[in-house]
């Protein structure tokens, strides 16, 4: 199966340019597009919360995903590497038009897949290390990190960690993984991110 993947960040943008580019490319390469995936969503949104995640769940070996450029997959290098690593593990090919990128079954792709996986693992370790260092620094500063008394359930474990959560989200770490790292239920994390406490204290810029 050959899929055309199109993503725009807002309703003000049009999918037609990307569709035209993919159709023209497929015609030149004598490829038939069997299905289209179009979505209007920010590339900072975790891929498993997008239509792209559903596509990656169902692709099979030798399937092909064509998109205009790598940035359509995600806005962070970490996220793009993770997506390409998933595709390599499933034997799915990814071709981009503007970047002229080809993820396939050749030795170059296998080397890239190893590099992607290793880079993603290093990035996760660095994020974990920074989180531990931040916690240690807060303890050294006398900040009590336990559950505050009399606080709402959605705040008890996450209060004081707004900047850490914002940094992880900015790096493209899925919310489920963040919740696991912080030892809370994912719904607790979702509620906390929407709370006035988080919005007030998180450094989201």
mmCIF file of C-alpha atoms in Angstrom, residues 34-205:
data_model
loop_
_atom_site.group_PDB
_atom_site.id
_atom_site.type_symbol
_atom_site.label_atom_id
_atom_site.label_comp_id
_atom_site.label_asym_id
_atom_site.label_seq_id
_atom_site.Cartn_x
_atom_site.Cartn_y
_atom_site.Cartn_z
ATOM 1 C CA UNK A 34 -3.873 3.872 -2.403
ATOM 2 C CA UNK A 35 -4.863 6.073 0.514
ATOM 3 C CA UNK A 36 -4.620 9.633 1.810
ATOM 4 C CA UNK A 37 -4.141 10.801 5.387
ATOM 5 C CA UNK A 38 -4.862 14.485 5.908
ATOM 6 C CA UNK A 39 -4.911 16.307 9.228
ATOM 7 C CA UNK A 40 -4.909 19.835 10.573
ATOM 8 C CA UNK A 41 -2.851 19.738 13.732
ATOM 9 C CA UNK A 42 0.389 21.120 15.145
ATOM 10 C CA UNK A 43 3.530 19.101 14.461
ATOM 11 C CA UNK A 44 4.428 19.480 18.142
ATOM 12 C CA UNK A 45 1.505 17.200 19.015
ATOM 13 C CA UNK A 46 2.712 13.695 19.820
ATOM 14 C CA UNK A 47 2.425 11.520 16.730
ATOM 15 C CA UNK A 48 0.525 8.802 18.599
ATOM 16 C CA UNK A 49 -2.236 11.363 19.250
ATOM 17 C CA UNK A 50 -2.529 12.172 15.554
ATOM 18 C CA UNK A 51 -3.869 10.399 12.478
ATOM 19 C CA UNK A 52 -0.221 9.658 11.705
ATOM 20 C CA UNK A 53 -0.099 7.391 14.754
ATOM 21 C CA UNK A 54 -3.089 5.413 13.473
ATOM 22 C CA UNK A 55 -1.354 5.077 10.114
ATOM 23 C CA UNK A 56 1.838 3.779 11.722
ATOM 24 C CA UNK A 57 -0.211 1.199 13.636
ATOM 25 C CA UNK A 58 -1.603 -0.322 10.447
ATOM 26 C CA UNK A 59 1.256 -0.086 7.953
ATOM 27 C CA UNK A 60 2.948 -3.312 6.930
ATOM 28 C CA UNK A 61 6.292 -4.322 5.504
ATOM 29 C CA UNK A 62 7.077 -2.662 2.161
ATOM 30 C CA UNK A 63 4.251 -0.140 2.532
ATOM 31 C CA UNK A 64 5.233 3.370 1.445
ATOM 32 C CA UNK A 65 4.455 6.722 3.074
ATOM 33 C CA UNK A 66 5.048 9.776 0.892
ATOM 34 C CA UNK A 67 5.009 13.312 2.318
ATOM 35 C CA UNK A 68 6.156 16.711 1.111
ATOM 36 C CA UNK A 69 8.990 17.026 3.632
ATOM 37 C CA UNK A 70 10.227 15.574 6.911
ATOM 38 C CA UNK A 71 8.837 18.512 8.884
ATOM 39 C CA UNK A 72 5.320 17.283 7.999
ATOM 40 C CA UNK A 73 5.985 14.289 10.275
ATOM 41 C CA UNK A 74 6.958 16.390 13.299
ATOM 42 C CA UNK A 75 8.463 19.668 14.434
ATOM 43 C CA UNK A 76 11.257 18.263 16.604
ATOM 44 C CA UNK A 77 14.230 16.156 15.539
ATOM 45 C CA UNK A 78 13.539 13.769 18.405
ATOM 46 C CA UNK A 79 9.986 13.109 17.217
ATOM 47 C CA UNK A 80 11.015 12.648 13.581
ATOM 48 C CA UNK A 81 13.735 10.171 14.573
ATOM 49 C CA UNK A 82 11.253 8.228 16.693
ATOM 50 C CA UNK A 83 8.729 8.059 13.829
ATOM 51 C CA UNK A 84 11.360 6.898 11.327
ATOM 52 C CA UNK A 85 12.618 4.331 13.820
ATOM 53 C CA UNK A 86 9.080 2.905 14.113
ATOM 54 C CA UNK A 87 8.831 2.725 10.338
ATOM 55 C CA UNK A 88 12.167 0.920 10.064
ATOM 56 C CA UNK A 89 11.139 -1.656 12.654
ATOM 57 C CA UNK A 90 7.954 -2.373 10.682
ATOM 58 C CA UNK A 91 9.761 -2.412 7.341
ATOM 59 C CA UNK A 92 7.722 0.520 6.094
ATOM 60 C CA UNK A 93 9.337 2.940 3.633
ATOM 61 C CA UNK A 94 9.195 6.740 3.975
ATOM 62 C CA UNK A 95 9.927 9.046 1.053
ATOM 63 C CA UNK A 96 9.905 12.837 1.144
ATOM 64 C CA UNK A 97 9.811 15.118 -1.874
ATOM 65 C CA UNK A 98 11.522 18.388 -0.924
ATOM 66 C CA UNK A 99 14.184 16.720 1.242
ATOM 67 C CA UNK A 100 14.637 13.877 -1.270
ATOM 68 C CA UNK A 101 14.813 11.530 1.721
ATOM 69 C CA UNK A 102 14.446 7.769 1.233
ATOM 70 C CA UNK A 103 13.971 5.386 4.137
ATOM 71 C CA UNK A 104 13.948 1.908 2.646
ATOM 72 C CA UNK A 105 15.548 -1.509 2.821
ATOM 73 C CA UNK A 106 19.075 -0.619 1.748
ATOM 74 C CA UNK A 107 22.165 -0.593 3.974
ATOM 75 C CA UNK A 108 22.089 3.198 4.263
ATOM 76 C CA UNK A 109 18.593 3.049 5.750
ATOM 77 C CA UNK A 110 19.665 0.377 8.221
ATOM 78 C CA UNK A 111 22.594 2.528 9.344
ATOM 79 C CA UNK A 112 20.249 5.508 9.660
ATOM 80 C CA UNK A 113 17.757 3.407 11.638
ATOM 81 C CA UNK A 114 20.502 2.455 14.090
ATOM 82 C CA UNK A 115 21.526 6.107 14.389
ATOM 83 C CA UNK A 116 17.906 7.190 14.894
ATOM 84 C CA UNK A 117 17.323 4.596 17.594
ATOM 85 C CA UNK A 118 20.577 5.419 19.363
ATOM 86 C CA UNK A 119 19.945 9.174 19.179
ATOM 87 C CA UNK A 120 16.434 8.755 20.565
ATOM 88 C CA UNK A 121 17.741 6.620 23.418
ATOM 89 C CA UNK A 122 20.458 9.182 24.211
ATOM 90 C CA UNK A 123 17.880 11.986 24.148
ATOM 91 C CA UNK A 124 15.611 10.084 26.536
ATOM 92 C CA UNK A 125 18.545 9.482 28.876
ATOM 93 C CA UNK A 126 19.509 13.163 28.755
ATOM 94 C CA UNK A 127 15.954 14.257 29.536
ATOM 95 C CA UNK A 128 15.800 11.776 32.414
ATOM 96 C CA UNK A 129 19.169 12.997 33.706
ATOM 97 C CA UNK A 130 18.079 16.647 33.523
ATOM 98 C CA UNK A 131 14.879 15.788 35.364
ATOM 99 C CA UNK A 132 16.790 14.010 38.144
ATOM 100 C CA UNK A 133 19.260 16.889 38.417
ATOM 101 C CA UNK A 134 16.403 19.388 38.652
ATOM 102 C CA UNK A 135 14.765 17.340 41.414
ATOM 103 C CA UNK A 136 18.050 17.056 43.306
ATOM 104 C CA UNK A 137 18.578 20.812 43.019
ATOM 105 C CA UNK A 138 15.087 21.514 44.341
ATOM 106 C CA UNK A 139 15.681 19.190 47.269
ATOM 107 C CA UNK A 140 18.986 20.968 47.979
ATOM 108 C CA UNK A 141 17.098 24.269 47.943
ATOM 109 C CA UNK A 142 14.786 22.942 50.610
ATOM 110 C CA UNK A 143 11.751 22.441 48.388
ATOM 111 C CA UNK A 144 9.492 19.700 49.713
ATOM 112 C CA UNK A 145 8.686 17.369 46.819
ATOM 113 C CA UNK A 146 6.182 15.128 48.534
ATOM 114 C CA UNK A 147 2.414 15.356 48.414
ATOM 115 C CA UNK A 148 1.198 18.684 49.825
ATOM 116 C CA UNK A 149 -1.590 18.393 52.369
ATOM 117 C CA UNK A 150 -5.013 19.678 51.455
ATOM 118 C CA UNK A 151 -4.297 19.982 47.725
ATOM 119 C CA UNK A 152 -6.586 18.705 44.973
ATOM 120 C CA UNK A 153 -5.791 15.218 43.693
ATOM 121 C CA UNK A 154 -4.767 16.490 40.239
ATOM 122 C CA UNK A 155 -2.074 18.704 41.784
ATOM 123 C CA UNK A 156 -0.644 16.639 44.635
ATOM 124 C CA UNK A 157 2.180 14.845 42.827
ATOM 125 C CA UNK A 158 2.795 17.293 40.017
ATOM 126 C CA UNK A 159 2.837 20.624 41.841
ATOM 127 C CA UNK A 160 6.250 22.244 41.451
ATOM 128 C CA UNK A 161 7.090 20.248 38.311
ATOM 129 C CA UNK A 162 5.392 22.512 35.796
ATOM 130 C CA UNK A 163 8.615 23.584 34.035
ATOM 131 C CA UNK A 164 9.860 19.983 33.799
ATOM 132 C CA UNK A 165 6.593 18.868 32.224
ATOM 133 C CA UNK A 166 6.633 21.800 29.793
ATOM 134 C CA UNK A 167 10.227 20.958 28.777
ATOM 135 C CA UNK A 168 9.357 17.302 28.155
ATOM 136 C CA UNK A 169 6.322 18.259 26.074
ATOM 137 C CA UNK A 170 8.431 20.715 24.081
ATOM 138 C CA UNK A 171 10.898 17.890 23.334
ATOM 139 C CA UNK A 172 8.070 15.788 21.915
ATOM 140 C CA UNK A 173 7.927 13.232 24.737
ATOM 141 C CA UNK A 174 4.469 11.566 24.700
ATOM 142 C CA UNK A 175 2.202 12.448 27.646
ATOM 143 C CA UNK A 176 1.839 8.776 28.563
ATOM 144 C CA UNK A 177 5.612 8.458 28.940
ATOM 145 C CA UNK A 178 5.788 11.667 31.006
ATOM 146 C CA UNK A 179 3.068 10.350 33.317
ATOM 147 C CA UNK A 180 4.974 7.086 33.756
ATOM 148 C CA UNK A 181 8.196 8.939 34.584
ATOM 149 C CA UNK A 182 6.438 11.090 37.157
ATOM 150 C CA UNK A 183 4.582 8.148 38.678
ATOM 151 C CA UNK A 184 1.047 9.373 37.969
ATOM 152 C CA UNK A 185 -1.911 8.245 35.916
ATOM 153 C CA UNK A 186 -2.009 9.786 32.432
ATOM 154 C CA UNK A 187 -5.439 11.302 33.151
ATOM 155 C CA UNK A 188 -3.960 13.010 36.213
ATOM 156 C CA UNK A 189 -1.294 14.535 33.955
ATOM 157 C CA UNK A 190 -3.903 15.604 31.368
ATOM 158 C CA UNK A 191 -5.991 17.356 34.038
ATOM 159 C CA UNK A 192 -2.931 19.019 35.545
ATOM 160 C CA UNK A 193 -1.761 20.418 32.176
ATOM 161 C CA UNK A 194 -5.158 22.091 31.777
ATOM 162 C CA UNK A 195 -5.206 23.445 35.330
ATOM 163 C CA UNK A 196 -4.635 27.143 36.183
ATOM 164 C CA UNK A 197 -1.651 26.142 38.360
ATOM 165 C CA UNK A 198 0.185 24.614 35.405
ATOM 166 C CA UNK A 199 -0.724 27.411 32.986
ATOM 167 C CA UNK A 200 0.498 29.986 35.493
ATOM 168 C CA UNK A 201 3.788 28.318 36.430
ATOM 169 C CA UNK A 202 4.883 26.402 33.301
ATOM 170 C CA UNK A 203 7.496 27.976 31.085
ATOM 171 C CA UNK A 204 5.913 27.115 27.738
ATOM 172 C CA UNK A 205 7.699 29.656 25.602
#
